[in-house]
Tab-separated table of C-alpha atoms in Angstrom:
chain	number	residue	atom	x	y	z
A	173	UNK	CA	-28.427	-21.717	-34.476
A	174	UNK	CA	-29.986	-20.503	-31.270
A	175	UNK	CA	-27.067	-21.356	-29.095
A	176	UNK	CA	-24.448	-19.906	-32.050
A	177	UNK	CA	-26.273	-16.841	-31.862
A	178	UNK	CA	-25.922	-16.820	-27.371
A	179	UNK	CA	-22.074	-17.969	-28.058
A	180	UNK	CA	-21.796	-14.777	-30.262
A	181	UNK	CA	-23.410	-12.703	-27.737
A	182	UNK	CA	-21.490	-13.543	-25.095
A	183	UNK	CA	-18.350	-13.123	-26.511
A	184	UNK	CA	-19.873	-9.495	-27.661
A	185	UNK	CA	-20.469	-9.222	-24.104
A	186	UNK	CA	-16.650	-10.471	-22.817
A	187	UNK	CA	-15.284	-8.193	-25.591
A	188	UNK	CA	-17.178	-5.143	-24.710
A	189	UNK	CA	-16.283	-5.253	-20.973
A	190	UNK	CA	-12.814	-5.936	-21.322
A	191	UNK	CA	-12.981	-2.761	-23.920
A	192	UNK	CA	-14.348	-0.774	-21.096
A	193	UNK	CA	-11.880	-1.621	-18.398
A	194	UNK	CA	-8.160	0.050	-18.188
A	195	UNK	CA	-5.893	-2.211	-15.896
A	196	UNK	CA	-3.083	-1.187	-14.275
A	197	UNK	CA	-0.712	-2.060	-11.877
A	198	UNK	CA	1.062	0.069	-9.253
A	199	UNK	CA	4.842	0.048	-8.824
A	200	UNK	CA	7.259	0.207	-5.959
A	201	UNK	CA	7.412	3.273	-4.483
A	202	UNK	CA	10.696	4.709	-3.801
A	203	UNK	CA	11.014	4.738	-0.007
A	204	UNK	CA	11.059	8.315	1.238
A	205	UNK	CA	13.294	10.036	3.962
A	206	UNK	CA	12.074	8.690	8.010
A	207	UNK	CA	13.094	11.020	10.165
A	208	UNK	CA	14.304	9.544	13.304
A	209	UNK	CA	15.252	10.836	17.157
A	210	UNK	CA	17.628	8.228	16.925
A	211	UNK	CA	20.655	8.113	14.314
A	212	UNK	CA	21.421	3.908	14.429
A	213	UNK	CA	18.581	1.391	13.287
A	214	UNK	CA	16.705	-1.119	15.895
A	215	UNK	CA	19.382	-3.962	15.756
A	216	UNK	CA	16.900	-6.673	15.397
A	217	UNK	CA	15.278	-8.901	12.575
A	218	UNK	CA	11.482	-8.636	12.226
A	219	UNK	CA	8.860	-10.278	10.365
A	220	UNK	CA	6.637	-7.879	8.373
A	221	UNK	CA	2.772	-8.854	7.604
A	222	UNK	CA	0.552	-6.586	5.896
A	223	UNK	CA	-3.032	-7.142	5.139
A	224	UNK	CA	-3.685	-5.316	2.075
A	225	UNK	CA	-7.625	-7.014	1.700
A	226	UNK	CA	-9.293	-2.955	2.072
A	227	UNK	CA	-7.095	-2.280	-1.505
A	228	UNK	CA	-9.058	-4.468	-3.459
A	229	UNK	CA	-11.048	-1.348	-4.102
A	230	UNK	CA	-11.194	-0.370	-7.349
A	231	UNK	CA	-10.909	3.339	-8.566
A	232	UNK	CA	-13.711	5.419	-8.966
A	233	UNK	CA	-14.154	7.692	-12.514
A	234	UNK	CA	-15.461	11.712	-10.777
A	235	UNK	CA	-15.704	12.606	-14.570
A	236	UNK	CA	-18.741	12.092	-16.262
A	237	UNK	CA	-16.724	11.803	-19.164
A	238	UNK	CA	-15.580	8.718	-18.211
A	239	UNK	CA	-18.790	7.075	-17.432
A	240	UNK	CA	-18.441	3.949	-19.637
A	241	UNK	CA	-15.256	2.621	-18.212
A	242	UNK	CA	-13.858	1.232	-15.077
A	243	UNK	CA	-10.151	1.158	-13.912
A	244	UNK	CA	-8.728	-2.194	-12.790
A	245	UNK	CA	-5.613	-1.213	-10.303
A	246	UNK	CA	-3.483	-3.931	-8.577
A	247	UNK	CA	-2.016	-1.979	-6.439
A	248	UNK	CA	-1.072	-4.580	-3.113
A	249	UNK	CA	2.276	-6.003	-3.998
A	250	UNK	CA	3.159	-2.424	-4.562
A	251	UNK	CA	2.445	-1.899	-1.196
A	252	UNK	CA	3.449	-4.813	1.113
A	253	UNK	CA	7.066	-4.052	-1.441
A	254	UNK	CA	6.850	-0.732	-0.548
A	255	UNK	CA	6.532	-0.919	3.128
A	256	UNK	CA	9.308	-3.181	3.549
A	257	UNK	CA	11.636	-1.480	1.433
A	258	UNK	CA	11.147	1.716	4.115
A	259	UNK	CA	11.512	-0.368	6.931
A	260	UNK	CA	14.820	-1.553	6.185
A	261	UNK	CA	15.842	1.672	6.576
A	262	UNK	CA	15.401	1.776	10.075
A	263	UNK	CA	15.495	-2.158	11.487
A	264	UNK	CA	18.472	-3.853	11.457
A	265	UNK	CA	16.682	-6.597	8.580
A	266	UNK	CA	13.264	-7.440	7.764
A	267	UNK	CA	11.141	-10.094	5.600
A	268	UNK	CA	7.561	-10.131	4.347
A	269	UNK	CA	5.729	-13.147	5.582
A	270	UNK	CA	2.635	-14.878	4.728
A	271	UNK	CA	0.264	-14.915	7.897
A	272	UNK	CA	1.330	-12.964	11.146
A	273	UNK	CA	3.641	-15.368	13.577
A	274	UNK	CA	2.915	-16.265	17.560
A	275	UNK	CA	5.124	-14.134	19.692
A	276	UNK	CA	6.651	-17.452	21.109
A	277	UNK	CA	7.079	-18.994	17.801
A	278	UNK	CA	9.504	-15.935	16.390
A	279	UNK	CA	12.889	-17.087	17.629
A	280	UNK	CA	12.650	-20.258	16.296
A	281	UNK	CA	11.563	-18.871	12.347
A	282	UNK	CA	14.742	-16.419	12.976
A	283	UNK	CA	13.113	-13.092	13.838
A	284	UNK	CA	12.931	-10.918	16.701
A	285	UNK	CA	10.172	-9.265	16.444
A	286	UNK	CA	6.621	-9.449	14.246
A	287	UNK	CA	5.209	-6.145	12.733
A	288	UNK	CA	1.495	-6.559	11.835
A	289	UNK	CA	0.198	-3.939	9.200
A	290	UNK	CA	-3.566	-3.523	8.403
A	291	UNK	CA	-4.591	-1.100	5.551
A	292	UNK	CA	-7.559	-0.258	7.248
A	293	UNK	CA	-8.901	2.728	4.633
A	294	UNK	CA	-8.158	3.135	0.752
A	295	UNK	CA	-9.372	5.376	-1.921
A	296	UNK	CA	-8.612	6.303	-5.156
A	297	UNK	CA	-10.639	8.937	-7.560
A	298	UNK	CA	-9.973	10.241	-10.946
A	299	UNK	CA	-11.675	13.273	-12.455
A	300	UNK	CA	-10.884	15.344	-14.937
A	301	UNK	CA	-8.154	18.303	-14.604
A	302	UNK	CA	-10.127	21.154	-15.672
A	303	UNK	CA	-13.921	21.820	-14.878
A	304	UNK	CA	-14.313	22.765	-19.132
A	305	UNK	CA	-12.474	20.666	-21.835
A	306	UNK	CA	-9.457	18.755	-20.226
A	307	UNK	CA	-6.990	16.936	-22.111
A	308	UNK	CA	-5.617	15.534	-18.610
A	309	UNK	CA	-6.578	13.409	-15.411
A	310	UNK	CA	-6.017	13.805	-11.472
A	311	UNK	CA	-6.081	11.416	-9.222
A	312	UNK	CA	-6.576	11.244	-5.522
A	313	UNK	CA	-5.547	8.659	-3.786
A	314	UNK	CA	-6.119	8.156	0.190
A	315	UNK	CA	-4.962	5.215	2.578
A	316	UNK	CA	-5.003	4.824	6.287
A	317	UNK	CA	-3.503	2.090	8.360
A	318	UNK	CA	-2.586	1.006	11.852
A	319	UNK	CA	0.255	-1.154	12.799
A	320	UNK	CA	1.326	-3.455	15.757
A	321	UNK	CA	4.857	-4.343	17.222
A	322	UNK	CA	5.669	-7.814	19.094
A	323	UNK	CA	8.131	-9.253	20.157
A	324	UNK	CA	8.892	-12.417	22.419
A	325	UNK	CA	8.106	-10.945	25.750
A	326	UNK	CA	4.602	-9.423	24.469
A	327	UNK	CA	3.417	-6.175	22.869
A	328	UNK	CA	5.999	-2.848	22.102
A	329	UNK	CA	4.794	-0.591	19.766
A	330	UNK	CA	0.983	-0.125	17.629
A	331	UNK	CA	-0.616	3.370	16.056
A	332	UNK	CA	-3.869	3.127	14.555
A	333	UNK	CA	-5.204	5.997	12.236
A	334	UNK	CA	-2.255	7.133	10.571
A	335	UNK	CA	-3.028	8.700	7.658
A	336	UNK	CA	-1.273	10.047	3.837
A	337	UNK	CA	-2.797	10.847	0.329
A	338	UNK	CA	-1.327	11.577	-2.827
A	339	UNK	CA	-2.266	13.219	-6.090
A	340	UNK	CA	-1.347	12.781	-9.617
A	341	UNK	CA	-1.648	14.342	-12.932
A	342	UNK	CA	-1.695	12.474	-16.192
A	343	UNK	CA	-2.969	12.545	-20.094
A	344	UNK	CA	-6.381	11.718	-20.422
A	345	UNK	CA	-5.805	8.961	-23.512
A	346	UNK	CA	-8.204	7.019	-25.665
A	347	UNK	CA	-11.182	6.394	-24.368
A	348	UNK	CA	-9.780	7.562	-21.141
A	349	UNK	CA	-6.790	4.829	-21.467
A	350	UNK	CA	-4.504	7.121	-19.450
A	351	UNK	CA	-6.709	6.523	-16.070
A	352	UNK	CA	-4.742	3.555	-14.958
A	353	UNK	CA	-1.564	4.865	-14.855
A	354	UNK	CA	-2.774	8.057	-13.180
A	355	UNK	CA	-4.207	6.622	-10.344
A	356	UNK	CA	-1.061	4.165	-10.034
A	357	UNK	CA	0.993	7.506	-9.960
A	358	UNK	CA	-1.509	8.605	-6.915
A	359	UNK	CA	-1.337	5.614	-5.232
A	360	UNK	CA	2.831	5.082	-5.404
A	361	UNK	CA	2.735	8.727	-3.942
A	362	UNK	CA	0.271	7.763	-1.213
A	363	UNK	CA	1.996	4.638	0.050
A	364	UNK	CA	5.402	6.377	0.256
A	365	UNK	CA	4.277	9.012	2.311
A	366	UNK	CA	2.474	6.116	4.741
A	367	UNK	CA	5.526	4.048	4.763
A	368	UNK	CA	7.749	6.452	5.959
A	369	UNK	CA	5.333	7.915	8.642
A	370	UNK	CA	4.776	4.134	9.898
A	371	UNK	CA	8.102	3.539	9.990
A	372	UNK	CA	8.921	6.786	11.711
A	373	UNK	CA	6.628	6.025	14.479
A	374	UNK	CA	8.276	2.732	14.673
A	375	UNK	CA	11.808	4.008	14.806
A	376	UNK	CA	10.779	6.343	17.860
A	377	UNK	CA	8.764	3.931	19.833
A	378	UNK	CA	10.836	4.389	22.996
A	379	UNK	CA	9.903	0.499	24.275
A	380	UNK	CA	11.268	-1.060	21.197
A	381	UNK	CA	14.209	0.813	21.335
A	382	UNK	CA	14.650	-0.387	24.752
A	383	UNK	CA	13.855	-3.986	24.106
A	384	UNK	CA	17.087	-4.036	21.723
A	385	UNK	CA	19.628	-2.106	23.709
A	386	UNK	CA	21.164	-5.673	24.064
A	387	UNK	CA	21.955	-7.801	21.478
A	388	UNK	CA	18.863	-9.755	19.329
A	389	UNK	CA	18.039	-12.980	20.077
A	390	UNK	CA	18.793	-13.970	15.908
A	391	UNK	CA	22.242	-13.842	14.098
């Protein structure tokens, strides 16, 4: 009866904290506009790695009102998805890859050059939209990350601190069910903004575009 009574409990338990949680899962963002000095793309095929280990952050509830639950966000796929998708707009191809690759070792997996992204800050906080009784949620959502070009013959391009945040606005929900998706929303708008400024910095790094003023080493 004893151990009936612990089963009981802990399923109580299991129950009660998946209750409390509101899971979510961050989309795609669209890729934004990189502005570029030059009008053609770098005419070369490059790896893309992005360590995304800093997002495993959760959210954090501002709100008092919120107190008694916790937001699950998955929000890394989004953004390894998200920075690629901007990229292609200004290399001549790109592919995600699992682990960064050796400098000598990129001609013969078919790429030209390896781009190594580290999320190095990320932040999200929801609180309510109004100070008195709010119906709504905001959420802020910061990231910061620094970046580093290779290619065969050595280093070509890295920026460290490069910053965006975004903000969104959203219905507060059951039990405060609408926080997921409103930090999602702040997030999507956050890693758009860093995308493109990454990938503007890329697209103006005067020693990459130099490296590829003759044709890549990959078909």
């Amino acid at each position: 009866m004893k151990n009936l009574a612990l089963a009981g409990t802990s399923v109580l338990m299991s129950f009660v904290l998946v209750a409390c949680s509101h899971q979510s899962t961050a989309r795609r963002a669209q890729p934004q506009t990189v502005y570029s000095d030059y009008d053609t793309a770098i005419n070369g095929r490059f790896a893309l790695f992005v360590d995304t280990a800093a997002m495993a952050r959760d959210p954090e509830f501002k709100w008092s009102g919120c107190d008694a639950y916790t937001i699950k966000l998955s929000a890394d796929v989004a953004m390894r998805e998200t920075l690629l998708a901007t990229l292609k707009k200004i290399v001549r191809d790109s592919d995600l890859v699992e682990a960064p690759i050796a400098p000598s070792d990129l001609a013969a997996a078919g790429f030209d050059g390896m781009i190594v992204v580290e999320i190095d800050e990320y932040s999200v906080e929801v609180d309510a939209s109004s100070a008195w009784i709010s119906t709504d949620l905001t959420a802020d959502a910061e990231l910061q990350l620094s970046y580093k070009v290779d290619v065969a013959g050595g280093r070509r391009s890295g920026a460290s601190f490069i910053e965006a945040a975004g903000s969104h606005t959203g219905p507060l929900g059951v039990m405060c069910s609408g926080a997921g998706e409103v930090a999602a929303g702040a997030v999507e708008k956050a890693m758009a903004s860093i995308a493109a400024k990454a990938s503007e910095r890329i697209s103006n790094s005067s020693r990459l575009r130099d490296e590829f003023r003759t044709s890549p080493t990959t078909d």
